[in-house]
Every structure is written in structure tokens, then in C-alpha cells.
């Protein structure tokens, strides 16, 4: 019994030391780890954009197109809610909405679209300026989600998720962009930005 006490004391000390650490173990917290390839384009202000410019910070991402007549309007409205909530709680995480219709989604079209949702462009980029094949591959490989034009239509099949990307450029979590779990997203963001 006397030999157990020192061992037990050591275990308790290590556990308490772990509780005091503010470093979050992302592999334990999140179930995903998909590497985001570099993607270059332009944003709604016609400024050069590269996904690599977010290296060293967490960011949120989704896929949209301005001519979408089904899921994109509610998804973008929900992303705007997330942005407002972040502002109110003092959490600063950039947002990137990638257009999957680069042929029609010019920077001007994306700016007009973002204005509809009162997007704060200081922390939200709407990105275009690549070709169709590039964005489809980017969505398929980096996020493991579909992105393709629907046959005989001007509509596109794409993910309705909001993705959390970590400082090293790995997708760590996916949330519904339609039935948005605002509380869960905010809890995760507060956890990683503390």
C-alpha cells in the first residue's frame, strides 16, 4: 500500500498539470484530418487570394454559388449568423466561401451576393478566379465532398457543410450549413482560440 501512494500522487499531479494547459489536442478534440491543398484565386474585391495565407490561423470554409436556387441562400445566411455571433463574443476566425461556379461568379457578382447577407469583408472572402476543374478537384480532394455541374442545368451539386480548418491547413470538423449548430461551432471556436 505504501508503494501505491507515491505512484497515485504522481498520477494526480500529472492530471492536474494537464488541466492547467491551455493547449488543445486537436487529434483528440476532432475526428477529421484532411489536408487542404493550396488554391489561388481572387476575392470579391478582385484582390489575390491563396488558401495558404491562412496558415497559422483557424478558419471556416464552405462552397457556394450565386445563382444557386436551393441551399446556398440559407447556408450563406447561416454563415452570416456565425460571423455576427463571433463578433459578439470576440472570437476572430476568418471565413472563406469558395464559388463552385467560377465562370459566372465574377468578383462583382460575389460582392453583390455577399452584400445581400451583410458580410463583413474584413473577415470573410468570397473566392473565384480559378477554372471549374480546379475547384471541383479542390472540393473532392481537400474536403472530400462533391462539387460538379448538374447535367442539363445551371445548378451545381455541392456540400452544404461549414468546415473548420486548423492552423496547419487541415480540415478538422464539418458542421451542417443548413441546420447550423451555432452553439457547437462557437464552443469549438472558443476552445481553439483561447
mmCIF file of C-alpha atoms in Angstrom:
data_model
loop_
_atom_site.group_PDB
_atom_site.id
_atom_site.type_symbol
_atom_site.label_atom_id
_atom_site.label_comp_id
_atom_site.label_asym_id
_atom_site.label_seq_id
_atom_site.Cartn_x
_atom_site.Cartn_y
_atom_site.Cartn_z
ATOM 1 C CA UNK A 1 0.000 0.000 0.000
ATOM 2 C CA UNK A 2 2.877 2.388 0.816
ATOM 3 C CA UNK A 3 4.243 1.933 -2.692
ATOM 4 C CA UNK A 4 0.911 2.904 -4.290
ATOM 5 C CA UNK A 5 0.733 6.393 -2.689
ATOM 6 C CA UNK A 6 3.766 7.876 -4.491
ATOM 7 C CA UNK A 7 2.514 6.458 -7.783
ATOM 8 C CA UNK A 8 -1.019 7.743 -7.145
ATOM 9 C CA UNK A 9 0.353 11.182 -6.178
ATOM 10 C CA UNK A 10 2.339 11.317 -9.417
ATOM 11 C CA UNK A 11 -0.736 10.411 -11.482
ATOM 12 C CA UNK A 12 -2.798 13.128 -9.739
ATOM 13 C CA UNK A 13 -0.048 15.734 -10.272
ATOM 14 C CA UNK A 14 0.202 14.862 -13.964
ATOM 15 C CA UNK A 15 -3.584 15.072 -14.339
ATOM 16 C CA UNK A 16 -3.660 18.475 -12.644
ATOM 17 C CA UNK A 17 -0.784 19.713 -14.787
ATOM 18 C CA UNK A 18 -2.738 18.602 -17.859
ATOM 19 C CA UNK A 19 -5.797 20.542 -16.680
ATOM 20 C CA UNK A 20 -3.757 23.720 -16.431
ATOM 21 C CA UNK A 21 -2.567 23.502 -20.029
ATOM 22 C CA UNK A 22 -4.420 25.679 -22.500
ATOM 23 C CA UNK A 23 -3.068 23.724 -25.484
ATOM 24 C CA UNK A 24 -5.892 21.808 -27.175
ATOM 25 C CA UNK A 25 -5.058 18.377 -28.599
ATOM 26 C CA UNK A 26 -6.782 18.639 -31.983
ATOM 27 C CA UNK A 27 -6.485 14.913 -32.680
ATOM 28 C CA UNK A 28 -8.468 14.207 -29.511
ATOM 29 C CA UNK A 29 -10.981 17.053 -29.970
ATOM 30 C CA UNK A 30 -11.831 16.479 -33.629
ATOM 31 C CA UNK A 31 -12.373 13.351 -35.683
ATOM 32 C CA UNK A 32 -11.245 14.694 -39.075
ATOM 33 C CA UNK A 33 -7.818 15.474 -40.508
ATOM 34 C CA UNK A 34 -7.861 16.244 -44.236
ATOM 35 C CA UNK A 35 -5.039 18.294 -45.739
ATOM 36 C CA UNK A 36 -6.211 21.375 -47.659
ATOM 37 C CA UNK A 37 -4.283 21.847 -50.894
ATOM 38 C CA UNK A 38 -3.276 25.347 -51.920
ATOM 39 C CA UNK A 39 -5.882 27.137 -54.017
ATOM 40 C CA UNK A 40 -5.328 30.519 -55.621
ATOM 41 C CA UNK A 41 -7.954 32.905 -56.923
ATOM 42 C CA UNK A 42 -9.360 36.377 -56.291
ATOM 43 C CA UNK A 43 -11.870 37.625 -53.772
ATOM 44 C CA UNK A 44 -14.925 39.867 -54.138
ATOM 45 C CA UNK A 45 -12.641 42.942 -54.164
ATOM 46 C CA UNK A 46 -10.534 41.460 -57.013
ATOM 47 C CA UNK A 47 -7.642 41.015 -54.573
ATOM 48 C CA UNK A 48 -5.393 37.974 -54.928
ATOM 49 C CA UNK A 49 -6.354 35.109 -52.617
ATOM 50 C CA UNK A 50 -4.464 31.971 -51.627
ATOM 51 C CA UNK A 51 -5.648 29.383 -49.120
ATOM 52 C CA UNK A 52 -2.055 29.311 -47.817
ATOM 53 C CA UNK A 53 -2.436 32.883 -46.491
ATOM 54 C CA UNK A 54 -4.482 31.397 -43.633
ATOM 55 C CA UNK A 55 -1.561 29.291 -42.469
ATOM 56 C CA UNK A 56 -1.077 29.843 -38.754
ATOM 57 C CA UNK A 57 -4.746 30.569 -38.030
ATOM 58 C CA UNK A 58 -8.005 28.678 -37.803
ATOM 59 C CA UNK A 59 -10.629 29.483 -40.454
ATOM 60 C CA UNK A 60 -14.096 28.441 -41.604
ATOM 61 C CA UNK A 61 -14.887 27.452 -45.189
ATOM 62 C CA UNK A 62 -17.847 26.493 -47.354
ATOM 63 C CA UNK A 63 -18.827 26.106 -51.014
ATOM 64 C CA UNK A 64 -21.488 28.278 -52.659
ATOM 65 C CA UNK A 65 -22.501 29.814 -55.992
ATOM 66 C CA UNK A 66 -24.525 32.977 -56.513
ATOM 67 C CA UNK A 67 -27.059 31.502 -58.955
ATOM 68 C CA UNK A 68 -27.992 28.720 -56.511
ATOM 69 C CA UNK A 69 -31.760 28.466 -56.147
ATOM 70 C CA UNK A 70 -31.879 25.951 -53.284
ATOM 71 C CA UNK A 71 -29.355 25.570 -50.452
ATOM 72 C CA UNK A 72 -26.892 28.469 -50.856
ATOM 73 C CA UNK A 73 -29.146 31.314 -49.639
ATOM 74 C CA UNK A 74 -29.914 29.651 -46.266
ATOM 75 C CA UNK A 75 -26.306 28.423 -45.955
ATOM 76 C CA UNK A 76 -24.937 31.919 -46.512
ATOM 77 C CA UNK A 77 -27.492 33.435 -44.134
ATOM 78 C CA UNK A 78 -26.358 30.903 -41.520
ATOM 79 C CA UNK A 79 -22.694 31.712 -42.125
ATOM 80 C CA UNK A 80 -23.585 35.392 -41.620
ATOM 81 C CA UNK A 81 -25.179 34.393 -38.276
ATOM 82 C CA UNK A 82 -21.944 32.617 -37.327
ATOM 83 C CA UNK A 83 -19.957 35.749 -38.232
ATOM 84 C CA UNK A 84 -22.253 38.002 -36.151
ATOM 85 C CA UNK A 85 -22.019 35.603 -33.198
ATOM 86 C CA UNK A 86 -18.211 35.579 -33.455
ATOM 87 C CA UNK A 87 -18.167 39.387 -33.388
ATOM 88 C CA UNK A 88 -20.439 39.490 -30.346
ATOM 89 C CA UNK A 89 -18.260 37.030 -28.416
ATOM 90 C CA UNK A 90 -14.927 38.488 -29.538
ATOM 91 C CA UNK A 91 -13.825 35.375 -31.454
ATOM 92 C CA UNK A 92 -11.842 36.210 -34.587
ATOM 93 C CA UNK A 93 -11.834 33.444 -37.191
ATOM 94 C CA UNK A 94 -11.787 34.270 -40.924
ATOM 95 C CA UNK A 95 -14.415 32.822 -43.266
ATOM 96 C CA UNK A 96 -13.857 31.745 -46.871
ATOM 97 C CA UNK A 97 -16.727 30.930 -49.247
ATOM 98 C CA UNK A 98 -15.438 29.235 -52.400
ATOM 99 C CA UNK A 99 -17.551 29.625 -55.540
ATOM 100 C CA UNK A 100 -18.085 26.399 -57.443
ATOM 101 C CA UNK A 101 -19.309 28.355 -60.481
ATOM 102 C CA UNK A 102 -16.215 30.432 -61.317
ATOM 103 C CA UNK A 103 -17.364 31.078 -64.870
ATOM 104 C CA UNK A 104 -20.395 33.094 -63.743
ATOM 105 C CA UNK A 105 -19.307 34.166 -60.264
ATOM 106 C CA UNK A 106 -17.178 37.186 -61.029
ATOM 107 C CA UNK A 107 -15.790 39.241 -58.132
ATOM 108 C CA UNK A 108 -18.601 41.760 -58.780
ATOM 109 C CA UNK A 109 -21.263 39.038 -58.606
ATOM 110 C CA UNK A 110 -19.770 37.705 -55.373
ATOM 111 C CA UNK A 111 -19.636 41.203 -53.848
ATOM 112 C CA UNK A 112 -23.283 41.761 -54.703
ATOM 113 C CA UNK A 113 -24.120 38.349 -53.233
ATOM 114 C CA UNK A 114 -22.152 38.993 -50.029
ATOM 115 C CA UNK A 115 -23.827 42.390 -49.638
ATOM 116 C CA UNK A 116 -27.217 40.652 -49.531
ATOM 117 C CA UNK A 117 -26.108 38.921 -46.319
ATOM 118 C CA UNK A 118 -24.287 41.934 -44.856
ATOM 119 C CA UNK A 119 -20.996 40.048 -44.895
ATOM 120 C CA UNK A 120 -18.138 41.747 -43.087
ATOM 121 C CA UNK A 121 -15.434 41.556 -45.753
ATOM 122 C CA UNK A 122 -12.705 42.324 -43.205
ATOM 123 C CA UNK A 123 -13.010 38.664 -42.186
ATOM 124 C CA UNK A 124 -14.971 36.987 -44.999
ATOM 125 C CA UNK A 125 -13.669 36.307 -48.508
ATOM 126 C CA UNK A 126 -15.864 35.123 -51.370
ATOM 127 C CA UNK A 127 -13.431 33.464 -53.756
ATOM 128 C CA UNK A 128 -13.401 32.817 -57.523
ATOM 129 C CA UNK A 129 -10.837 33.184 -60.318
ATOM 130 C CA UNK A 130 -9.884 29.553 -60.962
ATOM 131 C CA UNK A 131 -11.284 27.116 -63.527
ATOM 132 C CA UNK A 132 -14.104 24.624 -62.984
ATOM 133 C CA UNK A 133 -11.825 21.598 -62.915
ATOM 134 C CA UNK A 134 -9.626 23.203 -60.238
ATOM 135 C CA UNK A 135 -12.455 23.955 -57.802
ATOM 136 C CA UNK A 136 -14.048 20.545 -58.309
ATOM 137 C CA UNK A 137 -10.737 18.814 -57.585
ATOM 138 C CA UNK A 138 -10.121 21.102 -54.583
ATOM 139 C CA UNK A 139 -13.517 20.219 -53.059
ATOM 140 C CA UNK A 140 -13.205 16.498 -53.900
ATOM 141 C CA UNK A 141 -9.638 16.021 -52.640
ATOM 142 C CA UNK A 142 -9.130 18.577 -49.843
ATOM 143 C CA UNK A 143 -12.601 18.420 -48.294
ATOM 144 C CA UNK A 144 -13.749 15.011 -49.611
ATOM 145 C CA UNK A 145 -17.056 16.479 -50.801
ATOM 146 C CA UNK A 146 -18.814 16.589 -54.191
ATOM 147 C CA UNK A 147 -18.720 19.615 -56.465
ATOM 148 C CA UNK A 148 -19.960 19.266 -60.020
ATOM 149 C CA UNK A 149 -22.340 20.820 -62.515
ATOM 150 C CA UNK A 150 -25.710 19.113 -62.797
ATOM 151 C CA UNK A 151 -26.340 17.726 -66.306
ATOM 152 C CA UNK A 152 -28.523 19.991 -68.454
ATOM 153 C CA UNK A 153 -28.822 22.620 -65.712
ATOM 154 C CA UNK A 154 -27.183 25.819 -64.491
ATOM 155 C CA UNK A 155 -27.138 24.362 -60.963
ATOM 156 C CA UNK A 156 -24.301 22.572 -59.153
ATOM 157 C CA UNK A 157 -24.135 19.692 -56.742
ATOM 158 C CA UNK A 158 -22.022 20.638 -53.728
ATOM 159 C CA UNK A 159 -21.550 20.245 -49.998
ATOM 160 C CA UNK A 160 -23.815 22.131 -47.595
ATOM 161 C CA UNK A 161 -21.287 21.925 -44.751
ATOM 162 C CA UNK A 162 -19.284 24.538 -42.907
ATOM 163 C CA UNK A 163 -15.716 23.321 -42.379
ATOM 164 C CA UNK A 164 -13.235 24.201 -39.647
ATOM 165 C CA UNK A 165 -9.640 24.330 -40.905
ATOM 166 C CA UNK A 166 -6.757 24.363 -38.410
ATOM 167 C CA UNK A 167 -3.532 26.413 -38.287
ATOM 168 C CA UNK A 168 -1.604 23.747 -40.218
ATOM 169 C CA UNK A 169 -4.157 23.626 -43.035
ATOM 170 C CA UNK A 170 -6.110 20.510 -42.081
ATOM 171 C CA UNK A 171 -9.912 20.231 -42.147
ATOM 172 C CA UNK A 172 -10.785 19.287 -38.561
ATOM 173 C CA UNK A 173 -14.570 19.472 -38.352
ATOM 174 C CA UNK A 174 -17.661 19.653 -40.512
ATOM 175 C CA UNK A 175 -20.945 21.252 -39.404
ATOM 176 C CA UNK A 176 -24.316 21.460 -41.126
ATOM 177 C CA UNK A 177 -24.635 24.725 -43.007
ATOM 178 C CA UNK A 178 -28.430 24.344 -43.197
ATOM 179 C CA UNK A 179 -29.415 23.301 -39.686
ATOM 180 C CA UNK A 180 -26.427 25.159 -38.295
ATOM 181 C CA UNK A 181 -25.296 24.054 -34.791
ATOM 182 C CA UNK A 182 -24.339 27.592 -33.754
ATOM 183 C CA UNK A 183 -23.680 26.695 -30.120
ATOM 184 C CA UNK A 184 -21.377 23.790 -31.050
ATOM 185 C CA UNK A 185 -19.453 25.908 -33.565
ATOM 186 C CA UNK A 186 -18.970 28.685 -31.020
ATOM 187 C CA UNK A 187 -17.856 26.223 -28.326
ATOM 188 C CA UNK A 188 -15.281 24.733 -30.701
ATOM 189 C CA UNK A 189 -14.041 28.166 -31.811
ATOM 190 C CA UNK A 190 -13.747 29.418 -28.238
ATOM 191 C CA UNK A 191 -11.847 26.242 -27.302
ATOM 192 C CA UNK A 192 -9.252 26.669 -30.038
ATOM 193 C CA UNK A 193 -8.861 30.446 -29.839
ATOM 194 C CA UNK A 194 -8.405 30.708 -26.043
#
